[in-house]
Amino acid sequence: MSFVEYGDTIKDGDTAIVFLGHESMFPVKVQHGTVTQTKYGVIRHSTDLIGKKYGSKVTCSKGGWVFILHPTPELWTMNLPHRTQILYSTDISVITMMLELKPGSIVCESGTGSGSLSHALIRTVAPTGHLYTVEFHQQRAQKAREEFQEHGVEHLVTVTNQDVCKNGFGVSNIADAVFLDIPSPWEAIGHAKSALKAEGGRICSFSPCIEQVQRTCLAMEEYGFTEINTLEILLRVYNVRTISLQIPDLGKAAEDNSSTGFDSSSPSHQASPCANPQQGTVQFKSGVPLREVVGHTGYLTFATKS
């Protein structure tokens, strides 16, 4: 099993996603002899999972059923164990596009955090690219290494435990793109410039506060970056539901014609097909935004090495 290569069959040691519904799913490490408890009953890994195809419908001990899905970066973002605040698919999709990433790209990232963006970057640059990710916290760095190995992508990523603001990324003049998600990104702009290739490399900095953005933009200008721009991604989710409305009674055409003195026999004043509507209700689908939505998450600042 690998997060960048699809496999048909569930194997011992795989990470799989147990799908109970759109709002209810969780990851599980498949192990021979292990059981997993769900609200629909027990899932026995040896008989219910190992050897079955991904996407299979598995019946639990209480008679309910779940789907077992192959892991992807998108599913992992929704289900990963949170060690830090993470980036979600809305921001991740813009980051990978604006950094112009593709298979074979070399990317530097700091910090690694919970690995949400890291998995998406690895899949984007695979099979010949590489991710150099730096994490200041030693335990988080070690946990990230373990997850990358479990997910079959350790050959595509190098995890370093150090302070990027003081020691940089450990590489020079090879990166196609740099991503920063740290409290003081302006202190790492010089190291980011050193890690980027000689010309045309892209950089992105994620910051929740506009004061951080201001200082980062000033640092980017000082180090000669061009095309500096900041944007914010706001997601608005709509709830589609069925609504019933009463058909209005618009009155009779004959009464309208007599009251105005029109000749109802005249072709120009014949009753229209919508006259004399039958009283009743009509149902149709309507989309309305949710009452509570996620607001500001952070600012994305992009620039190009000149």
Coordinates of C-alpha atoms in Angstrom, one line a residue:
M1 CA 0.0 0.0 0.0
S2 CA 1.3 3.5 -0.9
F3 CA -0.3 6.9 -0.8
V4 CA 1.0 7.6 -4.3
E5 CA 0.3 4.2 -5.9
Y6 CA -3.0 2.4 -6.0
G7 CA -3.4 -1.2 -4.9
D8 CA -6.4 -3.4 -5.4
T9 CA -6.1 -5.7 -2.4
I10 CA -6.0 -4.9 1.3
K11 CA -2.8 -6.4 2.8
D12 CA -1.5 -6.9 6.4
G13 CA 0.2 -3.7 7.5
D14 CA -1.8 -1.4 5.2
T15 CA -3.5 1.9 6.4
A16 CA -7.1 1.9 5.3
I17 CA -10.0 4.3 5.7
V18 CA -13.2 2.9 7.3
F19 CA -16.1 4.9 5.8
L20 CA -19.3 5.0 7.8
G21 CA -20.7 8.1 6.0
H22 CA -19.6 11.4 4.6
E23 CA -19.3 12.9 8.1
S24 CA -18.0 9.7 9.8
M25 CA -14.8 7.9 8.8
F26 CA -11.5 7.0 10.4
P27 CA -8.1 5.4 9.5
V28 CA -7.2 2.0 10.7
K29 CA -3.9 0.0 10.5
V30 CA -4.7 -3.4 9.1
Q31 CA -3.1 -6.2 11.3
H32 CA -3.7 -9.9 11.3
G33 CA -5.6 -11.0 14.4
T34 CA -6.8 -7.4 15.3
V35 CA -10.4 -6.2 15.5
T36 CA -11.9 -2.7 15.1
Q37 CA -15.0 -1.5 17.0
T38 CA -17.6 0.6 15.1
K39 CA -21.1 1.6 16.0
Y40 CA -22.3 -1.1 13.6
G41 CA -20.3 -3.8 15.3
V42 CA -16.9 -5.4 15.1
I43 CA -14.6 -5.6 12.1
R44 CA -12.2 -8.6 12.2
H45 CA -9.1 -7.7 10.2
S46 CA -8.1 -11.3 9.4
T47 CA -11.5 -12.3 7.8
D48 CA -13.2 -9.0 6.9
L49 CA -10.3 -7.0 5.6
I50 CA -7.1 -8.8 4.6
G51 CA -7.4 -10.2 1.0
K52 CA -10.5 -8.1 0.2
K53 CA -10.5 -5.4 -2.5
Y54 CA -10.4 -1.7 -1.6
G55 CA -13.9 -0.2 -1.9
S56 CA -15.5 -3.4 -0.6
K57 CA -18.7 -3.3 1.5
V58 CA -17.9 -5.0 4.8
T59 CA -20.7 -6.3 7.1
C60 CA -20.0 -5.8 10.8
S61 CA -21.0 -8.1 13.6
K62 CA -24.2 -6.2 14.4
G63 CA -25.4 -6.4 10.8
G64 CA -24.5 -2.9 9.8
W65 CA -21.9 -2.3 7.1
V66 CA -19.1 0.0 6.1
F67 CA -16.9 0.7 3.1
I68 CA -13.1 0.2 3.2
L69 CA -11.4 2.8 1.1
H70 CA -7.8 3.1 -0.2
P71 CA -6.0 6.0 1.5
T72 CA -5.4 9.3 -0.5
P73 CA -4.0 12.6 0.7
E74 CA -7.5 14.1 0.6
L75 CA -8.9 11.3 2.9
W76 CA -5.8 11.5 5.1
T77 CA -6.3 15.3 5.6
M78 CA -9.8 14.6 6.9
N79 CA -8.8 11.7 9.2
L80 CA -5.2 12.2 10.3
P81 CA -4.2 12.5 14.0
H82 CA -3.8 16.2 14.7
R83 CA -0.4 17.1 16.2
T84 CA -0.8 20.8 15.0
Q85 CA -3.3 22.9 13.1
I86 CA -3.4 21.7 9.5
L87 CA -4.0 22.9 6.0
Y88 CA -7.1 21.6 4.3
S89 CA -7.9 20.7 0.7
T90 CA -9.1 24.2 -0.3
D91 CA -5.7 25.8 0.5
I92 CA -3.7 22.8 -0.6
S93 CA -5.1 22.8 -4.1
V94 CA -4.3 26.5 -4.6
I95 CA -0.8 26.0 -3.1
T96 CA 0.1 23.1 -5.5
M97 CA -1.2 25.1 -8.5
M98 CA 0.4 28.4 -7.7
L99 CA 3.8 26.8 -6.9
E100 CA 3.6 25.2 -10.4
L101 CA 4.4 21.7 -9.0
K102 CA 4.5 18.6 -11.2
P103 CA 6.1 15.2 -11.2
G104 CA 9.8 15.6 -10.8
S105 CA 9.7 18.9 -8.9
I106 CA 11.9 19.4 -5.8
V107 CA 10.1 21.1 -2.9
C108 CA 11.2 22.4 0.5
E109 CA 8.7 22.7 3.3
S110 CA 8.7 24.0 6.9
G111 CA 7.2 23.0 9.2
T112 CA 6.0 19.5 8.7
G113 CA 3.4 19.6 11.4
S114 CA 0.8 16.8 11.1
G115 CA 1.8 16.1 7.5
S116 CA -1.4 17.1 5.8
L117 CA 0.2 19.3 3.1
S118 CA 3.3 17.0 3.0
H119 CA 1.3 14.0 1.7
A120 CA -0.3 16.1 -1.1
L121 CA 3.1 17.5 -2.1
I122 CA 4.6 14.0 -2.2
R123 CA 1.9 12.7 -4.5
T124 CA 2.2 15.7 -6.8
V125 CA 6.0 15.4 -7.3
A126 CA 6.1 11.6 -7.5
P127 CA 7.6 9.4 -8.9
T128 CA 10.8 11.3 -9.6
G129 CA 10.6 14.4 -7.4
H130 CA 11.4 14.9 -3.8
L131 CA 10.2 16.7 -0.7
Y132 CA 12.6 18.1 1.9
T133 CA 10.6 18.9 5.0
V134 CA 11.9 20.6 8.1
E135 CA 10.3 20.3 11.6
F136 CA 11.5 22.2 14.7
H137 CA 9.8 19.8 17.2
Q138 CA 11.7 16.6 17.6
Q139 CA 8.8 14.3 18.5
R140 CA 6.7 15.6 15.6
A141 CA 9.6 15.1 13.2
Q142 CA 10.0 11.5 14.4
K143 CA 6.3 10.8 14.1
A144 CA 6.3 12.2 10.6
R145 CA 9.1 9.9 9.6
E146 CA 7.2 6.9 10.9
E147 CA 4.0 7.8 9.1
F148 CA 5.8 8.4 5.8
Q149 CA 7.4 4.9 6.1
E150 CA 4.0 3.3 7.0
H151 CA 2.4 5.0 4.0
G152 CA 5.1 3.8 1.5
V153 CA 6.5 7.2 0.5
E154 CA 9.7 7.4 2.6
H155 CA 11.8 7.3 -0.6
L156 CA 10.2 10.5 -1.8
V157 CA 10.7 12.6 1.4
T158 CA 13.5 13.7 3.7
V159 CA 12.5 14.8 7.2
T160 CA 15.0 17.0 9.1
N161 CA 14.7 18.1 12.7
Q162 CA 16.1 21.6 13.0
D163 CA 15.3 25.3 13.2
V164 CA 14.8 26.5 9.6
C165 CA 15.2 30.2 10.6
K166 CA 18.7 29.5 11.8
N167 CA 19.9 26.5 9.8
G168 CA 17.8 26.5 6.7
F169 CA 16.6 23.5 4.7
G170 CA 19.9 21.7 4.3
V171 CA 19.9 22.0 0.5
S172 CA 21.1 24.7 -1.9
N173 CA 20.1 25.8 -5.4
I174 CA 18.0 22.8 -6.2
A175 CA 14.4 23.5 -5.1
D176 CA 11.7 24.4 -7.6
A177 CA 9.4 25.7 -4.8
V178 CA 9.5 26.5 -1.0
F179 CA 6.6 26.5 1.4
L180 CA 6.7 28.1 4.8
D181 CA 4.2 27.6 7.6
I182 CA 6.0 28.9 10.6
P183 CA 5.4 31.7 13.2
S184 CA 8.1 34.1 11.8
P185 CA 8.4 33.3 8.0
W186 CA 10.3 36.5 7.4
E187 CA 13.3 35.1 9.2
A188 CA 13.5 32.2 6.8
I189 CA 13.2 34.1 3.5
G190 CA 17.0 34.2 3.1
H191 CA 17.3 30.4 3.6
A192 CA 14.4 29.9 1.2
K193 CA 16.2 31.9 -1.5
S194 CA 19.4 29.8 -1.0
A195 CA 17.4 26.6 -1.3
L196 CA 15.7 27.7 -4.6
K197 CA 17.1 27.1 -8.0
A198 CA 19.1 29.9 -9.7
E199 CA 16.1 31.5 -11.3
G200 CA 12.3 31.2 -11.5
G201 CA 11.7 29.3 -8.2
R202 CA 8.4 29.9 -6.4
I203 CA 7.8 30.5 -2.7
C204 CA 4.6 30.4 -0.7
S205 CA 4.1 31.5 3.0
F206 CA 1.0 30.7 5.0
S207 CA 0.2 33.1 7.9
P208 CA -3.0 33.6 9.9
C209 CA -2.2 37.2 10.8
I210 CA -1.9 40.2 8.4
E211 CA 1.0 41.6 10.5
Q212 CA 3.0 38.4 9.6
V213 CA 2.1 38.9 6.0
Q214 CA 3.4 42.5 6.0
R215 CA 6.7 41.6 7.5
T216 CA 7.1 38.6 5.1
C217 CA 6.4 40.8 2.1
L218 CA 9.0 43.3 3.2
A219 CA 11.5 40.5 3.6
M220 CA 10.7 39.1 0.1
E221 CA 11.3 42.6 -1.4
E222 CA 14.6 42.9 0.5
Y223 CA 15.8 39.6 -0.9
G224 CA 14.8 40.5 -4.5
F225 CA 11.7 38.4 -4.9
T226 CA 9.2 39.6 -7.5
E227 CA 5.5 39.0 -8.4
I228 CA 4.6 39.2 -4.7
N229 CA 0.9 38.8 -4.0
T230 CA -1.3 37.7 -1.1
L231 CA -4.7 36.0 -1.3
E232 CA -7.2 34.4 1.0
I233 CA -9.4 31.4 0.2
L234 CA -12.9 31.4 1.7
L235 CA -15.1 28.3 1.2
R236 CA -18.8 28.7 1.3
V237 CA -20.8 25.4 1.5
Y238 CA -24.4 25.2 0.3
N239 CA -27.0 22.8 1.7
V240 CA -29.3 21.4 -1.1
R241 CA -32.8 20.7 0.1
T242 CA -36.3 20.3 -1.2
I243 CA -38.7 23.2 -0.7
S244 CA -42.5 23.2 -1.1
L245 CA -44.2 26.5 -2.2
Q246 CA -47.9 27.2 -2.8
I247 CA -49.0 28.2 -6.3
P248 CA -50.5 31.7 -6.1
D249 CA -54.1 32.3 -7.2
L250 CA -53.9 35.0 -9.8
G251 CA -57.7 35.2 -10.5
K252 CA -59.8 34.4 -13.5
A253 CA -59.0 35.8 -16.9
A254 CA -62.7 36.4 -17.7
E255 CA -63.2 38.6 -14.6
D256 CA -60.1 40.6 -15.4
N257 CA -61.3 41.2 -19.0
S258 CA -64.8 42.3 -18.0
S259 CA -63.5 44.7 -15.4
T260 CA -61.2 46.4 -17.9
G261 CA -63.7 46.5 -20.8
F262 CA -61.6 44.3 -23.0
D263 CA -63.2 42.1 -25.6
S264 CA -62.4 38.5 -24.6
S265 CA -63.2 37.3 -28.1
S266 CA -60.3 39.3 -29.5
P267 CA -57.4 37.1 -30.4
S268 CA -55.0 39.5 -28.7
H269 CA -56.8 39.1 -25.4
Q270 CA -57.4 35.3 -25.4
A271 CA -56.8 33.6 -22.0
S272 CA -53.2 32.5 -21.7
P273 CA -52.3 28.9 -20.7
C274 CA -51.2 30.1 -17.2
A275 CA -54.6 31.7 -16.5
N276 CA -56.9 30.0 -13.9
P277 CA -54.1 28.1 -12.2
Q278 CA -55.0 25.2 -10.1
Q279 CA -54.4 25.8 -6.4
G280 CA -51.7 23.5 -4.9
T281 CA -48.0 23.3 -4.1
V282 CA -44.9 22.7 -6.2
Q283 CA -41.6 21.2 -5.0
F284 CA -38.2 22.2 -6.2
K285 CA -34.5 21.9 -5.1
S286 CA -32.9 24.9 -3.5
G287 CA -29.4 25.6 -2.3
V288 CA -28.9 27.7 0.8
P289 CA -25.6 28.4 2.6
L290 CA -25.0 26.9 6.0
R291 CA -25.8 29.0 9.0
E292 CA -22.4 28.4 10.5
V293 CA -19.4 28.4 8.1
V294 CA -15.6 28.4 8.5
G295 CA -14.4 32.0 8.2
H296 CA -10.8 33.2 8.0
T297 CA -8.1 30.5 8.1
G298 CA -5.0 32.2 6.8
Y299 CA -3.3 34.3 4.1
L300 CA -1.2 32.8 1.3
T301 CA 1.6 35.0 0.0
F302 CA 3.3 33.9 -3.2
A303 CA 6.5 35.3 -4.9
T304 CA 9.0 34.3 -7.6
K305 CA 12.8 34.3 -7.3
S306 CA 14.1 36.8 -9.9

